[in-house]
Amino acid sequence: MNWRESGFELPQVSVNLSVKQLERPEFIDVLDTILADTGMIPSHLKLELTESVVMAVGDSFGLLDKLRSLGISLALDDFGTGYSSLSYLKMLPIQQLKIDRSFVEGIGSNGGDEAIIRTIMELARSLDFEVVAEGVETEEQAAFLAELGCQQLQGYLHGRAVAPAEFRTRWSKAT
């Protein structure tokens, strides 16, 4: 289904990337061509990379800088479960940190997970990163994260995956 041709504009599409994709020499050229051919606004594409992917790719900083220069948004996925090198974090040209679901699951039952989430939120604020929490399934989790200023929540609390037609119906009612 072509969303734009049907008169429905998605605000942003997120795509997870692997080491294999990023190591392909033609990756940026292919991506740039896809954006041009589809007419997609680059800022409407968010590429998500885990810390381990960033560390495994040679010259990842140069590659990420090129992606940013195209206007593409970048997110560090599953934050806190990989290398979490703060010296690298401050140099990455990302706009968003995604708190891993393993920490979110502990909200309300594990003070350690809650402390880690608070720390990630404070770190993100100080580096001017937006924060997304993954795996939000309860109102208690959503309230805790909202109180800390988390900008976006992902998880079954908002709904499970649905077919495009059902998504469009739900989105139209919500907007």
C-alpha atoms as a PDB file:
ATOM      1  CA  MET A   1       0.000   0.000   0.000  1.00  0.00           C
ATOM      2  CA  ASN A   2       1.348   3.410  -0.931  1.00  0.00           C
ATOM      3  CA  TRP A   3       0.344   5.628   1.966  1.00  0.00           C
ATOM      4  CA  ARG A   4       0.987   8.936   0.214  1.00  0.00           C
ATOM      5  CA  GLU A   5      -0.985   8.020  -2.935  1.00  0.00           C
ATOM      6  CA  SER A   6      -3.961   7.119  -0.774  1.00  0.00           C
ATOM      7  CA  GLY A   7      -3.848  10.580   0.825  1.00  0.00           C
ATOM      8  CA  PHE A   8      -2.424   9.396   4.113  1.00  0.00           C
ATOM      9  CA  GLU A   9       0.859  10.884   5.304  1.00  0.00           C
ATOM     10  CA  LEU A  10       2.781   9.036   8.001  1.00  0.00           C
ATOM     11  CA  PRO A  11       4.637  11.406  10.347  1.00  0.00           C
ATOM     12  CA  GLN A  12       7.766   9.239  10.638  1.00  0.00           C
ATOM     13  CA  VAL A  13       8.830   5.724   9.752  1.00  0.00           C
ATOM     14  CA  SER A  14      11.442   3.898  11.838  1.00  0.00           C
ATOM     15  CA  VAL A  15      13.726   1.236  10.388  1.00  0.00           C
ATOM     16  CA  ASN A  16      16.177  -0.927  12.339  1.00  0.00           C
ATOM     17  CA  LEU A  17      19.585  -1.302  10.724  1.00  0.00           C
ATOM     18  CA  SER A  18      22.084  -4.140  10.909  1.00  0.00           C
ATOM     19  CA  VAL A  19      25.854  -4.234  10.614  1.00  0.00           C
ATOM     20  CA  LYS A  20      25.505  -5.953   7.218  1.00  0.00           C
ATOM     21  CA  GLN A  21      23.449  -3.103   5.815  1.00  0.00           C
ATOM     22  CA  LEU A  22      25.742  -0.383   7.117  1.00  0.00           C
ATOM     23  CA  GLU A  23      28.898  -2.089   5.861  1.00  0.00           C
ATOM     24  CA  ARG A  24      27.677  -2.139   2.266  1.00  0.00           C
ATOM     25  CA  PRO A  25      29.676   0.548   0.411  1.00  0.00           C
ATOM     26  CA  GLU A  26      26.635   1.574  -1.628  1.00  0.00           C
ATOM     27  CA  PHE A  27      24.309   1.884   1.386  1.00  0.00           C
ATOM     28  CA  ILE A  28      24.095   5.686   1.479  1.00  0.00           C
ATOM     29  CA  ASP A  29      23.740   6.036  -2.288  1.00  0.00           C
ATOM     30  CA  VAL A  30      20.964   3.416  -2.367  1.00  0.00           C
ATOM     31  CA  LEU A  31      19.180   5.083   0.537  1.00  0.00           C
ATOM     32  CA  ASP A  32      19.460   8.510  -1.096  1.00  0.00           C
ATOM     33  CA  THR A  33      18.029   7.062  -4.332  1.00  0.00           C
ATOM     34  CA  ILE A  34      15.122   5.451  -2.467  1.00  0.00           C
ATOM     35  CA  LEU A  35      14.307   8.762  -0.789  1.00  0.00           C
ATOM     36  CA  ALA A  36      14.394  10.573  -4.134  1.00  0.00           C
ATOM     37  CA  ASP A  37      12.350   7.918  -5.972  1.00  0.00           C
ATOM     38  CA  THR A  38       9.648   7.748  -3.305  1.00  0.00           C
ATOM     39  CA  GLY A  39       9.533  11.469  -2.586  1.00  0.00           C
ATOM     40  CA  MET A  40       9.870  10.728   1.106  1.00  0.00           C
ATOM     41  CA  ILE A  41      10.966  13.664   3.211  1.00  0.00           C
ATOM     42  CA  PRO A  42      14.290  12.559   4.776  1.00  0.00           C
ATOM     43  CA  SER A  43      13.326  13.774   8.245  1.00  0.00           C
ATOM     44  CA  HIS A  44      10.341  11.403   8.096  1.00  0.00           C
ATOM     45  CA  LEU A  45      12.766   8.485   8.116  1.00  0.00           C
ATOM     46  CA  LYS A  46      14.310   7.444  11.412  1.00  0.00           C
ATOM     47  CA  LEU A  47      17.090   4.862  11.327  1.00  0.00           C
ATOM     48  CA  GLU A  48      17.567   2.903  14.538  1.00  0.00           C
ATOM     49  CA  LEU A  49      20.919   1.381  15.452  1.00  0.00           C
ATOM     50  CA  THR A  50      21.964  -0.498  18.546  1.00  0.00           C
ATOM     51  CA  GLU A  51      25.132   0.371  20.404  1.00  0.00           C
ATOM     52  CA  SER A  52      26.736  -2.890  19.280  1.00  0.00           C
ATOM     53  CA  VAL A  53      25.974  -2.100  15.622  1.00  0.00           C
ATOM     54  CA  VAL A  54      27.553   1.347  15.963  1.00  0.00           C
ATOM     55  CA  MET A  55      30.671  -0.178  17.528  1.00  0.00           C
ATOM     56  CA  ALA A  56      30.959  -2.974  14.938  1.00  0.00           C
ATOM     57  CA  VAL A  57      30.858  -0.782  11.841  1.00  0.00           C
ATOM     58  CA  GLY A  58      34.130   0.741  10.690  1.00  0.00           C
ATOM     59  CA  ASP A  59      33.960   4.561  10.591  1.00  0.00           C
ATOM     60  CA  SER A  60      30.462   4.546  12.039  1.00  0.00           C
ATOM     61  CA  PHE A  61      30.794   8.215  12.997  1.00  0.00           C
ATOM     62  CA  GLY A  62      31.506   9.224   9.406  1.00  0.00           C
ATOM     63  CA  LEU A  63      28.638   7.107   8.142  1.00  0.00           C
ATOM     64  CA  LEU A  64      26.208   8.531  10.696  1.00  0.00           C
ATOM     65  CA  ASP A  65      27.328  12.073   9.858  1.00  0.00           C
ATOM     66  CA  LYS A  66      26.550  11.401   6.174  1.00  0.00           C
ATOM     67  CA  LEU A  67      23.095  10.094   7.082  1.00  0.00           C
ATOM     68  CA  ARG A  68      22.433  13.193   9.192  1.00  0.00           C
ATOM     69  CA  SER A  69      23.587  15.426   6.330  1.00  0.00           C
ATOM     70  CA  LEU A  70      20.826  13.847   4.224  1.00  0.00           C
ATOM     71  CA  GLY A  71      18.354  14.986   6.884  1.00  0.00           C
ATOM     72  CA  ILE A  72      17.625  11.494   8.210  1.00  0.00           C
ATOM     73  CA  SER A  73      16.870  11.107  11.924  1.00  0.00           C
ATOM     74  CA  LEU A  74      18.983   8.684  13.963  1.00  0.00           C
ATOM     75  CA  ALA A  75      18.119   6.817  17.153  1.00  0.00           C
ATOM     76  CA  LEU A  76      20.270   4.708  19.458  1.00  0.00           C
ATOM     77  CA  ASP A  77      18.141   1.628  20.121  1.00  0.00           C
ATOM     78  CA  ASP A  78      18.139  -0.607  23.219  1.00  0.00           C
ATOM     79  CA  PHE A  79      20.174   1.954  25.138  1.00  0.00           C
ATOM     80  CA  GLY A  80      21.808   0.615  28.265  1.00  0.00           C
ATOM     81  CA  THR A  81      22.147  -2.982  27.113  1.00  0.00           C
ATOM     82  CA  GLY A  82      25.271  -2.652  24.963  1.00  0.00           C
ATOM     83  CA  TYR A  83      28.544  -0.815  25.241  1.00  0.00           C
ATOM     84  CA  SER A  84      27.032   2.421  26.600  1.00  0.00           C
ATOM     85  CA  SER A  85      30.310   4.287  26.304  1.00  0.00           C
ATOM     86  CA  LEU A  86      29.553   7.821  27.360  1.00  0.00           C
ATOM     87  CA  SER A  87      32.563   9.140  25.467  1.00  0.00           C
ATOM     88  CA  TYR A  88      31.083   7.732  22.242  1.00  0.00           C
ATOM     89  CA  LEU A  89      27.557   8.777  23.111  1.00  0.00           C
ATOM     90  CA  LYS A  90      28.398  12.472  23.254  1.00  0.00           C
ATOM     91  CA  MET A  91      30.006  12.266  19.794  1.00  0.00           C
ATOM     92  CA  LEU A  92      27.246  10.352  17.993  1.00  0.00           C
ATOM     93  CA  PRO A  93      25.104  12.491  15.671  1.00  0.00           C
ATOM     94  CA  ILE A  94      21.867  11.033  17.043  1.00  0.00           C
ATOM     95  CA  GLN A  95      18.693  12.771  18.156  1.00  0.00           C
ATOM     96  CA  GLN A  96      17.070  10.025  20.163  1.00  0.00           C
ATOM     97  CA  LEU A  97      17.777   7.375  22.806  1.00  0.00           C
ATOM     98  CA  LYS A  98      15.486   4.376  23.144  1.00  0.00           C
ATOM     99  CA  ILE A  99      15.269   2.863  26.622  1.00  0.00           C
ATOM    100  CA  ASP A 100      15.337  -0.910  26.365  1.00  0.00           C
ATOM    101  CA  ARG A 101      12.216  -2.801  27.425  1.00  0.00           C
ATOM    102  CA  SER A 102      14.217  -4.785  29.983  1.00  0.00           C
ATOM    103  CA  PHE A 103      14.355  -1.649  32.166  1.00  0.00           C
ATOM    104  CA  VAL A 104      10.729  -0.668  31.524  1.00  0.00           C
ATOM    105  CA  GLU A 105       9.536  -4.111  32.671  1.00  0.00           C
ATOM    106  CA  GLY A 106      10.936  -3.392  36.146  1.00  0.00           C
ATOM    107  CA  ILE A 107       8.929  -0.210  36.741  1.00  0.00           C
ATOM    108  CA  GLY A 108       6.953  -0.632  39.944  1.00  0.00           C
ATOM    109  CA  SER A 109       8.857  -3.711  41.070  1.00  0.00           C
ATOM    110  CA  ASN A 110      12.570  -3.050  40.657  1.00  0.00           C
ATOM    111  CA  GLY A 111      14.105   0.086  42.131  1.00  0.00           C
ATOM    112  CA  GLY A 112      17.313  -0.556  40.209  1.00  0.00           C
ATOM    113  CA  ASP A 113      15.527  -0.433  36.855  1.00  0.00           C
ATOM    114  CA  GLU A 114      13.739   2.743  37.896  1.00  0.00           C
ATOM    115  CA  ALA A 115      17.047   4.338  38.923  1.00  0.00           C
ATOM    116  CA  ILE A 116      18.597   3.406  35.576  1.00  0.00           C
ATOM    117  CA  ILE A 117      15.647   4.939  33.717  1.00  0.00           C
ATOM    118  CA  ARG A 118      15.932   8.161  35.755  1.00  0.00           C
ATOM    119  CA  THR A 119      19.646   8.306  34.950  1.00  0.00           C
ATOM    120  CA  ILE A 120      19.071   7.719  31.236  1.00  0.00           C
ATOM    121  CA  MET A 121      16.424  10.451  31.207  1.00  0.00           C
ATOM    122  CA  GLU A 122      18.751  12.935  32.909  1.00  0.00           C
ATOM    123  CA  LEU A 123      21.617  12.021  30.580  1.00  0.00           C
ATOM    124  CA  ALA A 124      19.371  12.437  27.539  1.00  0.00           C
ATOM    125  CA  ARG A 125      18.140  15.825  28.770  1.00  0.00           C
ATOM    126  CA  SER A 126      21.681  17.069  29.283  1.00  0.00           C
ATOM    127  CA  LEU A 127      22.696  15.935  25.774  1.00  0.00           C
ATOM    128  CA  ASP A 128      19.463  17.287  24.235  1.00  0.00           C
ATOM    129  CA  PHE A 129      18.248  13.863  23.066  1.00  0.00           C
ATOM    130  CA  GLU A 130      14.621  12.865  22.791  1.00  0.00           C
ATOM    131  CA  VAL A 131      13.751   9.648  24.667  1.00  0.00           C
ATOM    132  CA  VAL A 132      11.539   6.742  23.613  1.00  0.00           C
ATOM    133  CA  ALA A 133      10.690   3.946  26.051  1.00  0.00           C
ATOM    134  CA  GLU A 134      10.179   0.492  24.544  1.00  0.00           C
ATOM    135  CA  GLY A 135       7.918  -2.240  25.852  1.00  0.00           C
ATOM    136  CA  VAL A 136       5.385  -0.060  27.687  1.00  0.00           C
ATOM    137  CA  GLU A 137       2.502  -2.351  28.628  1.00  0.00           C
ATOM    138  CA  THR A 138       0.860  -0.826  31.717  1.00  0.00           C
ATOM    139  CA  GLU A 139      -0.583   2.491  32.823  1.00  0.00           C
ATOM    140  CA  GLU A 140       1.840   2.414  35.775  1.00  0.00           C
ATOM    141  CA  GLN A 141       4.814   2.272  33.414  1.00  0.00           C
ATOM    142  CA  ALA A 142       3.370   5.035  31.228  1.00  0.00           C
ATOM    143  CA  ALA A 143       2.729   7.294  34.230  1.00  0.00           C
ATOM    144  CA  PHE A 144       6.244   6.773  35.628  1.00  0.00           C
ATOM    145  CA  LEU A 145       7.825   7.559  32.252  1.00  0.00           C
ATOM    146  CA  ALA A 146       5.591  10.587  31.657  1.00  0.00           C
ATOM    147  CA  GLU A 147       6.511  11.955  35.078  1.00  0.00           C
ATOM    148  CA  LEU A 148      10.167  11.779  34.054  1.00  0.00           C
ATOM    149  CA  GLY A 149       9.463  13.582  30.780  1.00  0.00           C
ATOM    150  CA  CYS A 150       9.768  10.671  28.355  1.00  0.00           C
ATOM    151  CA  GLN A 151       8.602  12.008  24.980  1.00  0.00           C
ATOM    152  CA  GLN A 152       7.421   8.790  23.313  1.00  0.00           C
ATOM    153  CA  LEU A 153       6.185   5.389  24.434  1.00  0.00           C
ATOM    154  CA  GLN A 154       6.170   2.176  22.398  1.00  0.00           C
ATOM    155  CA  GLY A 155       4.423  -0.981  23.419  1.00  0.00           C
ATOM    156  CA  TYR A 156       1.237  -2.973  23.743  1.00  0.00           C
ATOM    157  CA  LEU A 157      -0.357  -0.389  26.029  1.00  0.00           C
ATOM    158  CA  HIS A 158      -1.144   1.550  22.850  1.00  0.00           C
ATOM    159  CA  GLY A 159      -1.964  -1.509  20.748  1.00  0.00           C
ATOM    160  CA  ARG A 160      -0.506  -4.443  18.925  1.00  0.00           C
ATOM    161  CA  ALA A 161       0.503  -4.508  15.279  1.00  0.00           C
ATOM    162  CA  VAL A 162      -2.457  -4.169  12.912  1.00  0.00           C
ATOM    163  CA  ALA A 163      -3.075  -4.332   9.168  1.00  0.00           C
ATOM    164  CA  PRO A 164      -2.647  -1.054   7.237  1.00  0.00           C
ATOM    165  CA  ALA A 165      -6.402  -0.476   6.804  1.00  0.00           C
ATOM    166  CA  GLU A 166      -7.021  -0.898  10.540  1.00  0.00           C
ATOM    167  CA  PHE A 167      -4.100   1.409  11.341  1.00  0.00           C
ATOM    168  CA  ARG A 168      -5.461   4.094   9.033  1.00  0.00           C
ATOM    169  CA  THR A 169      -8.896   3.868  10.673  1.00  0.00           C
ATOM    170  CA  ARG A 170      -7.429   4.168  14.165  1.00  0.00           C
ATOM    171  CA  TRP A 171      -5.095   6.991  13.177  1.00  0.00           C
ATOM    172  CA  SER A 172      -7.912   8.951  11.528  1.00  0.00           C
ATOM    173  CA  LYS A 173     -10.019   8.707  14.690  1.00  0.00           C
ATOM    174  CA  ALA A 174      -7.102   9.811  16.886  1.00  0.00           C
ATOM    175  CA  THR A 175      -6.158  12.883  14.849  1.00  0.00           C
END
